[in-house]
Amino acid sequence: MSKYQVDLNADLGEGAGYDDELIPMLTSANIACGFHAGNPHMMREAVKHCVEHEVHIGAHPSFPDPWGFGRREMQCTCDEVIDYMLYQIGSLAAFCQAEGVKLYHVKPHGSIYNMAWRDMDLAKAIVEGIKRFDKNLILFAQPNSYLAKAGVEAGLKVVYEVFADRAYNNDGSLTSRKEKNSVLHDPEKVLERTIKMVLEGKVITYENEELELKAGTICLHGDNPAAIMLAQSIRQGLIENDVEIVAP
Amino acid sequence: MSKYQVDLNADLGEGAGYDDELIPMLTSANIACGFHAGNPHMMREAVKHCVEHEVHIGAHPSFPDPWGFGRREMQCTCDEVIDYMLYQIGSLAAFCQAEGVKLYHVKPHGSIYNMAWRDMDLAKAIVEGIKRFDKNLILFAQPNSYLAKAGVEAGLKVVYEVFADRAYNNDGSLTSRKEKNSVLHDPEKVLERTIKMVLEGKVITYENEELELKAGTICLHGDNPAAIMLAQSIRQGLIENDVEIVAP
Amino acid sequence: MSKYQVDLNADLGEGAGYDDELIPMLTSANIACGFHAGNPHMMREAVKHCVEHEVHIGAHPSFPDPWGFGRREMQCTCDEVIDYMLYQIGSLAAFCQAEGVKLYHVKPHGSIYNMAWRDMDLAKAIVEGIKRFDKNLILFAQPNSYLAKAGVEAGLKVVYEVFADRAYNNDGSLTSRKEKNSVLHDPEKVLERTIKMVLEGKVITYENEELELKAGTICLHGDNPAAIMLAQSIRQGLIENDVEIVAP
Amino acid sequence: MSKYQVDLNADLGEGAGYDDELIPMLTSANIACGFHAGNPHMMREAVKHCVEHEVHIGAHPSFPDPWGFGRREMQCTCDEVIDYMLYQIGSLAAFCQAEGVKLYHVKPHGSIYNMAWRDMDLAKAIVEGIKRFDKNLILFAQPNSYLAKAGVEAGLKVVYEVFADRAYNNDGSLTSRKEKNSVLHDPEKVLERTIKMVLEGKVITYENEELELKAGTICLHGDNPAAIMLAQSIRQGLIENDVEIVAP
């Protein structure tokens, strides 16, 4: 067992067409539940695919916004958010149950995930939905987020998710994609950051300061061929640096 | 404990507006899961409502056809049907789990239920979906149907559902609504038939023959005020005939 | 022809179950286009119903949010809003075309309507969508709203919509439903306000000041029996005060 | 002007990811309207794309079955089918209107198209929906189909659509994909068939007989790279055989 361990996760079952390439690299997969992408057939396929490759399955719940891919802010009540968590987690758990595997984690998708970085009421509602379904589910949340805080306070196991190719602000939030250089494309720099996050638990921010940032799981993207190559390079680099890639 | 027992079920969470009147009469409720009617919010409300009144909750899965209220025939593969069963049962089970109650049964809705009367492949797919989720779930199915047969063969507990106000053909199928007098409106006649089904296990068919028809659960309708009154009259009549109304 | 004229409008095709009672009272109807309520079948029914009663038909477009009945705020881009206007107006216009009648107006529904009271970018996007479809369509908008302003600036004919039973703030916005007494229930007071709005173009605000408020069309509600009675009382009162009820 | 002319059409706005490659080859495009694929945003994109390349735009309406991609048989009433035609054609026409271009044609998608080959009631309902919207719209239909017959009888301009890479039965129906060699993959053979259909109006059937088959428009597929190459080869071959490629 290595001194350093990290989980590699990616979003599956969204119809992007690169699931086959991504899956062998992963230890955890977040499967869309039909609200931003996916449908019962794609969920079955994605679950089976994960089972074959022994990838841990998590739910990837979203606001109900298929036309906006779950990326638009919606003002929902806490009760509505709890309903959406239950409905989506329950539907995916059924496919896991049918295949005889466990549902391990929940990683909210898109704007519900981003809004819960800064909105404690929303964060608590998300956590409440997860907990009412199963208090043993793991929550993936960004370090420094209200979502992580709400999860910890509620007694959930929280795994901190970091993004290898995104710039961070000093407060630990992601630098907006609208800002110049907020997304990194140079595979070497991306790998260097990733290694630093995993080995030192630190990142150099967009404003050039050093920030503590625990990395429990790294999000790999797979919506285009370049992303697949970047993911491979990250995975390879971690292994070469003696980091064990393992589900939480 | 009475010599005779029967369950009273109705479809809830479909937005018909009479759930409040129906629930106190029921021992079992079939809750829509969003495919023909309902949504996560209505599912939460219906589940809570049932919990308050100690009504046993079942899933009421359908073809994905909200505009046709699940009443139109669709040609789906067996895999697709299994997917629809899992997705819907799983999502409703999550709301039950959140309220700390059990999901007791499954009663397919509309055309998937009607088609499974005569289509063994479809019946087997429905049963397979239920069984993969939880082999202890009870299946509501019409006596004489392939759905009941498939359920029994697969080892599910099957409860036979009869309709108090619908005419039956000699083969045990429901007489088409297009036929004259296929739906009974006279409360006395409806009650008389119901008592005969529950006490003797028999019904006089549309073609005027006596048919054996086991009655484990009676479907009450509640989509209009007349239906509510009919339901009350059936319930009252059963009690007066010393039939115990109890969930299966 | 009376010195005073006003249009009476209501939202139809939303499945509330009181369309039959409402239609004979109306001169304009806003028909749901499937985004917050309604579907192609309900649209056909509502359009035919309006044609029979010679009620002018308008589109009632919404954010795509059926589970929230279009009442939740969503952050959409201007292009997305234009797309939603075109899609919904176009689909309803087709049913009008099929019945040989004209589509007269557009009244946005729920939160897109409320947000456009205060958000000029959204207001402009709504107006742009309408105009690209047909610059002769009439826009229903609240007086004092950015939506009305955007419509006027773009050269659309704008008809000012007022609510008979809702309290107004000093800036002309509706007092939040969360505030005490923000919704009026006393038929006499509701009628008195309405007459004042139509005859004098003024309303006494929640903060008890007199505000200029042009009334071109009055919104009648019909989602419950009390609303139907209130609508009848308003209609009757207007006629008795020699106000001509006529479409714009 | 050549002695021989044919239109080249393809389905766009379905999210397959090859629209960019296909569009420059086409004279007509069938755009999905949200029932089997697509949404308002994709419709806007596809319409703009067609306008840029001066491709004639048609609607590609389907049964409401996004999870089955409109390929599953559904039993709808004639009124329901008319509603679906109106809703979809109207919504797409709005995007055309916004761009200042005409909607030229309608080509039904998937199972509604296939069922209308053999079902005259369904065929008439499709035609009725088109005609009620605009009797000048062109109908794309397979030669020998009831859909074509219904269109001609109703006075619509019908353009006969043929498939370059599909085997035909003696009655002019497509040989089921389940049969061996029902889909041709050899580019030379596909081209040879196509030229024969366009120049001679004939095809050699699956059962090896010569069948008269008028070819007004050829359907190109674009859901994978091989399909794109086949489409290019067909287009090139037609030009080399002095066939003018032109919208109807």
PDB file of N, CA and C in Angstrom, chain C residues 152-193:
ATOM      1  N   VAL C 152     -42.733  48.234 -25.580  1.00  0.00           N
ATOM      2  CA  VAL C 152     -43.005  49.532 -26.199  1.00  0.00           C
ATOM      3  C   VAL C 152     -41.807  49.984 -27.037  1.00  0.00           C
ATOM      4  N   GLU C 153     -40.623  49.871 -26.463  1.00  0.00           N
ATOM      5  CA  GLU C 153     -39.407  50.299 -27.185  1.00  0.00           C
ATOM      6  C   GLU C 153     -39.210  49.529 -28.484  1.00  0.00           C
ATOM      7  N   ALA C 154     -39.629  48.260 -28.485  1.00  0.00           N
ATOM      8  CA  ALA C 154     -39.442  47.429 -29.676  1.00  0.00           C
ATOM      9  C   ALA C 154     -40.585  47.612 -30.672  1.00  0.00           C
ATOM     10  N   GLY C 155     -41.564  48.425 -30.309  1.00  0.00           N
ATOM     11  CA  GLY C 155     -42.640  48.708 -31.246  1.00  0.00           C
ATOM     12  C   GLY C 155     -43.812  47.745 -31.174  1.00  0.00           C
ATOM     13  N   LEU C 156     -43.808  46.874 -30.155  1.00  0.00           N
ATOM     14  CA  LEU C 156     -44.961  45.981 -29.997  1.00  0.00           C
ATOM     15  C   LEU C 156     -46.135  46.757 -29.408  1.00  0.00           C
ATOM     16  N   LYS C 157     -47.333  46.310 -29.722  1.00  0.00           N
ATOM     17  CA  LYS C 157     -48.505  46.831 -29.024  1.00  0.00           C
ATOM     18  C   LYS C 157     -48.546  46.165 -27.644  1.00  0.00           C
ATOM     19  N   VAL C 158     -48.542  46.978 -26.600  1.00  0.00           N
ATOM     20  CA  VAL C 158     -48.529  46.446 -25.236  1.00  0.00           C
ATOM     21  C   VAL C 158     -49.873  46.724 -24.563  1.00  0.00           C
ATOM     22  N   VAL C 159     -50.465  45.701 -23.990  1.00  0.00           N
ATOM     23  CA  VAL C 159     -51.687  45.869 -23.209  1.00  0.00           C
ATOM     24  C   VAL C 159     -51.335  45.629 -21.741  1.00  0.00           C
ATOM     25  N   TYR C 160     -51.730  46.565 -20.882  1.00  0.00           N
ATOM     26  CA  TYR C 160     -51.326  46.506 -19.478  1.00  0.00           C
ATOM     27  C   TYR C 160     -52.243  45.593 -18.682  1.00  0.00           C
ATOM     28  N   GLU C 161     -51.625  44.636 -18.033  1.00  0.00           N
ATOM     29  CA  GLU C 161     -52.398  43.673 -17.263  1.00  0.00           C
ATOM     30  C   GLU C 161     -52.371  44.009 -15.767  1.00  0.00           C
ATOM     31  N   VAL C 162     -53.549  44.003 -15.176  1.00  0.00           N
ATOM     32  CA  VAL C 162     -53.626  44.218 -13.727  1.00  0.00           C
ATOM     33  C   VAL C 162     -54.286  43.017 -13.055  1.00  0.00           C
ATOM     34  N   PHE C 163     -54.006  42.871 -11.759  1.00  0.00           N
ATOM     35  CA  PHE C 163     -54.570  41.774 -10.984  1.00  0.00           C
ATOM     36  C   PHE C 163     -55.579  42.353 -10.000  1.00  0.00           C
ATOM     37  N   ALA C 164     -56.781  41.836 -10.064  1.00  0.00           N
ATOM     38  CA  ALA C 164     -57.869  42.409  -9.273  1.00  0.00           C
ATOM     39  C   ALA C 164     -57.708  42.124  -7.783  1.00  0.00           C
ATOM     40  N   ASP C 165     -57.111  41.006  -7.486  1.00  0.00           N
ATOM     41  CA  ASP C 165     -57.114  40.548  -6.085  1.00  0.00           C
ATOM     42  C   ASP C 165     -55.730  40.563  -5.445  1.00  0.00           C
ATOM     43  N   ARG C 166     -54.799  41.284  -6.045  1.00  0.00           N
ATOM     44  CA  ARG C 166     -53.446  41.296  -5.488  1.00  0.00           C
ATOM     45  C   ARG C 166     -53.062  42.704  -5.049  1.00  0.00           C
ATOM     46  N   ALA C 167     -52.392  42.817  -3.915  1.00  0.00           N
ATOM     47  CA  ALA C 167     -51.902  44.109  -3.444  1.00  0.00           C
ATOM     48  C   ALA C 167     -50.689  44.541  -4.267  1.00  0.00           C
ATOM     49  N   TYR C 168     -50.588  45.863  -4.469  1.00  0.00           N
ATOM     50  CA  TYR C 168     -49.465  46.430  -5.223  1.00  0.00           C
ATOM     51  C   TYR C 168     -48.563  47.241  -4.306  1.00  0.00           C
ATOM     52  N   ASN C 169     -47.258  47.153  -4.568  1.00  0.00           N
ATOM     53  CA  ASN C 169     -46.313  48.027  -3.884  1.00  0.00           C
ATOM     54  C   ASN C 169     -46.303  49.404  -4.544  1.00  0.00           C
ATOM     55  N   ASN C 170     -45.636  50.340  -3.922  1.00  0.00           N
ATOM     56  CA  ASN C 170     -45.598  51.704  -4.462  1.00  0.00           C
ATOM     57  C   ASN C 170     -44.924  51.798  -5.828  1.00  0.00           C
ATOM     58  N   ASP C 171     -44.030  50.856  -6.114  1.00  0.00           N
ATOM     59  CA  ASP C 171     -43.359  50.894  -7.424  1.00  0.00           C
ATOM     60  C   ASP C 171     -44.158  50.162  -8.505  1.00  0.00           C
ATOM     61  N   GLY C 172     -45.326  49.686  -8.143  1.00  0.00           N
ATOM     62  CA  GLY C 172     -46.167  49.009  -9.128  1.00  0.00           C
ATOM     63  C   GLY C 172     -45.952  47.508  -9.187  1.00  0.00           C
ATOM     64  N   SER C 173     -44.997  47.022  -8.413  1.00  0.00           N
ATOM     65  CA  SER C 173     -44.796  45.565  -8.374  1.00  0.00           C
ATOM     66  C   SER C 173     -45.855  44.940  -7.476  1.00  0.00           C
ATOM     67  N   LEU C 174     -46.082  43.665  -7.661  1.00  0.00           N
ATOM     68  CA  LEU C 174     -47.035  42.956  -6.816  1.00  0.00           C
ATOM     69  C   LEU C 174     -46.414  42.710  -5.445  1.00  0.00           C
ATOM     70  N   THR C 175     -47.184  42.919  -4.408  1.00  0.00           N
ATOM     71  CA  THR C 175     -46.722  42.595  -3.064  1.00  0.00           C
ATOM     72  C   THR C 175     -46.590  41.078  -2.950  1.00  0.00           C
ATOM     73  N   SER C 176     -45.470  40.653  -2.399  1.00  0.00           N
ATOM     74  CA  SER C 176     -45.202  39.211  -2.312  1.00  0.00           C
ATOM     75  C   SER C 176     -46.335  38.475  -1.593  1.00  0.00           C
ATOM     76  N   ARG C 177     -46.642  37.309  -2.106  1.00  0.00           N
ATOM     77  CA  ARG C 177     -47.686  36.484  -1.490  1.00  0.00           C
ATOM     78  C   ARG C 177     -47.338  36.123  -0.046  1.00  0.00           C
ATOM     79  N   LYS C 178     -46.079  36.256   0.292  1.00  0.00           N
ATOM     80  CA  LYS C 178     -45.667  35.923   1.651  1.00  0.00           C
ATOM     81  C   LYS C 178     -46.154  36.971   2.660  1.00  0.00           C
ATOM     82  N   GLU C 179     -46.425  38.187   2.165  1.00  0.00           N
ATOM     83  CA  GLU C 179     -46.889  39.258   3.058  1.00  0.00           C
ATOM     84  C   GLU C 179     -48.359  39.050   3.407  1.00  0.00           C
ATOM     85  N   LYS C 180     -48.680  39.443   4.639  1.00  0.00           N
ATOM     86  CA  LYS C 180     -50.058  39.393   5.127  1.00  0.00           C
ATOM     87  C   LYS C 180     -50.946  40.279   4.248  1.00  0.00           C
ATOM     88  N   ASN C 181     -52.113  39.824   3.936  1.00  0.00           N
ATOM     89  CA  ASN C 181     -53.089  40.617   3.171  1.00  0.00           C
ATOM     90  C   ASN C 181     -52.607  41.002   1.782  1.00  0.00           C
ATOM     91  N   SER C 182     -51.655  40.270   1.243  1.00  0.00           N
ATOM     92  CA  SER C 182     -51.198  40.593  -0.108  1.00  0.00           C
ATOM     93  C   SER C 182     -52.180  40.070  -1.149  1.00  0.00           C
ATOM     94  N   VAL C 183     -52.994  39.111  -0.764  1.00  0.00           N
ATOM     95  CA  VAL C 183     -54.061  38.625  -1.644  1.00  0.00           C
ATOM     96  C   VAL C 183     -55.404  38.982  -1.018  1.00  0.00           C
ATOM     97  N   LEU C 184     -56.244  39.659  -1.786  1.00  0.00           N
ATOM     98  CA  LEU C 184     -57.547  40.091  -1.286  1.00  0.00           C
ATOM     99  C   LEU C 184     -58.594  39.014  -1.548  1.00  0.00           C
ATOM    100  N   HIS C 185     -59.439  38.784  -0.580  1.00  0.00           N
ATOM    101  CA  HIS C 185     -60.462  37.756  -0.747  1.00  0.00           C
ATOM    102  C   HIS C 185     -61.881  38.318  -0.723  1.00  0.00           C
ATOM    103  N   ASP C 186     -62.048  39.506  -0.174  1.00  0.00           N
ATOM    104  CA  ASP C 186     -63.383  40.091  -0.060  1.00  0.00           C
ATOM    105  C   ASP C 186     -63.863  40.575  -1.443  1.00  0.00           C
ATOM    106  N   PRO C 187     -64.898  39.923  -1.997  1.00  0.00           N
ATOM    107  CA  PRO C 187     -65.341  40.258  -3.350  1.00  0.00           C
ATOM    108  C   PRO C 187     -65.670  41.747  -3.522  1.00  0.00           C
ATOM    109  N   GLU C 188     -66.230  42.364  -2.504  1.00  0.00           N
ATOM    110  CA  GLU C 188     -66.586  43.776  -2.635  1.00  0.00           C
ATOM    111  C   GLU C 188     -65.357  44.662  -2.779  1.00  0.00           C
ATOM    112  N   LYS C 189     -64.354  44.400  -1.937  1.00  0.00           N
ATOM    113  CA  LYS C 189     -63.122  45.189  -2.012  1.00  0.00           C
ATOM    114  C   LYS C 189     -62.395  44.950  -3.339  1.00  0.00           C
ATOM    115  N   VAL C 190     -62.394  43.678  -3.772  1.00  0.00           N
ATOM    116  CA  VAL C 190     -61.743  43.355  -5.040  1.00  0.00           C
ATOM    117  C   VAL C 190     -62.422  44.123  -6.169  1.00  0.00           C
ATOM    118  N   LEU C 191     -63.738  44.145  -6.144  1.00  0.00           N
ATOM    119  CA  LEU C 191     -64.473  44.828  -7.210  1.00  0.00           C
ATOM    120  C   LEU C 191     -64.212  46.337  -7.162  1.00  0.00           C
ATOM    121  N   GLU C 192     -64.229  46.869  -5.969  1.00  0.00           N
ATOM    122  CA  GLU C 192     -63.995  48.312  -5.793  1.00  0.00           C
ATOM    123  C   GLU C 192     -62.641  48.715  -6.396  1.00  0.00           C
ATOM    124  N   ARG C 193     -61.593  47.952  -6.053  1.00  0.00           N
ATOM    125  CA  ARG C 193     -60.254  48.207  -6.613  1.00  0.00           C
ATOM    126  C   ARG C 193     -60.276  48.155  -8.126  1.00  0.00           C
TER     127      ARG C 193
END
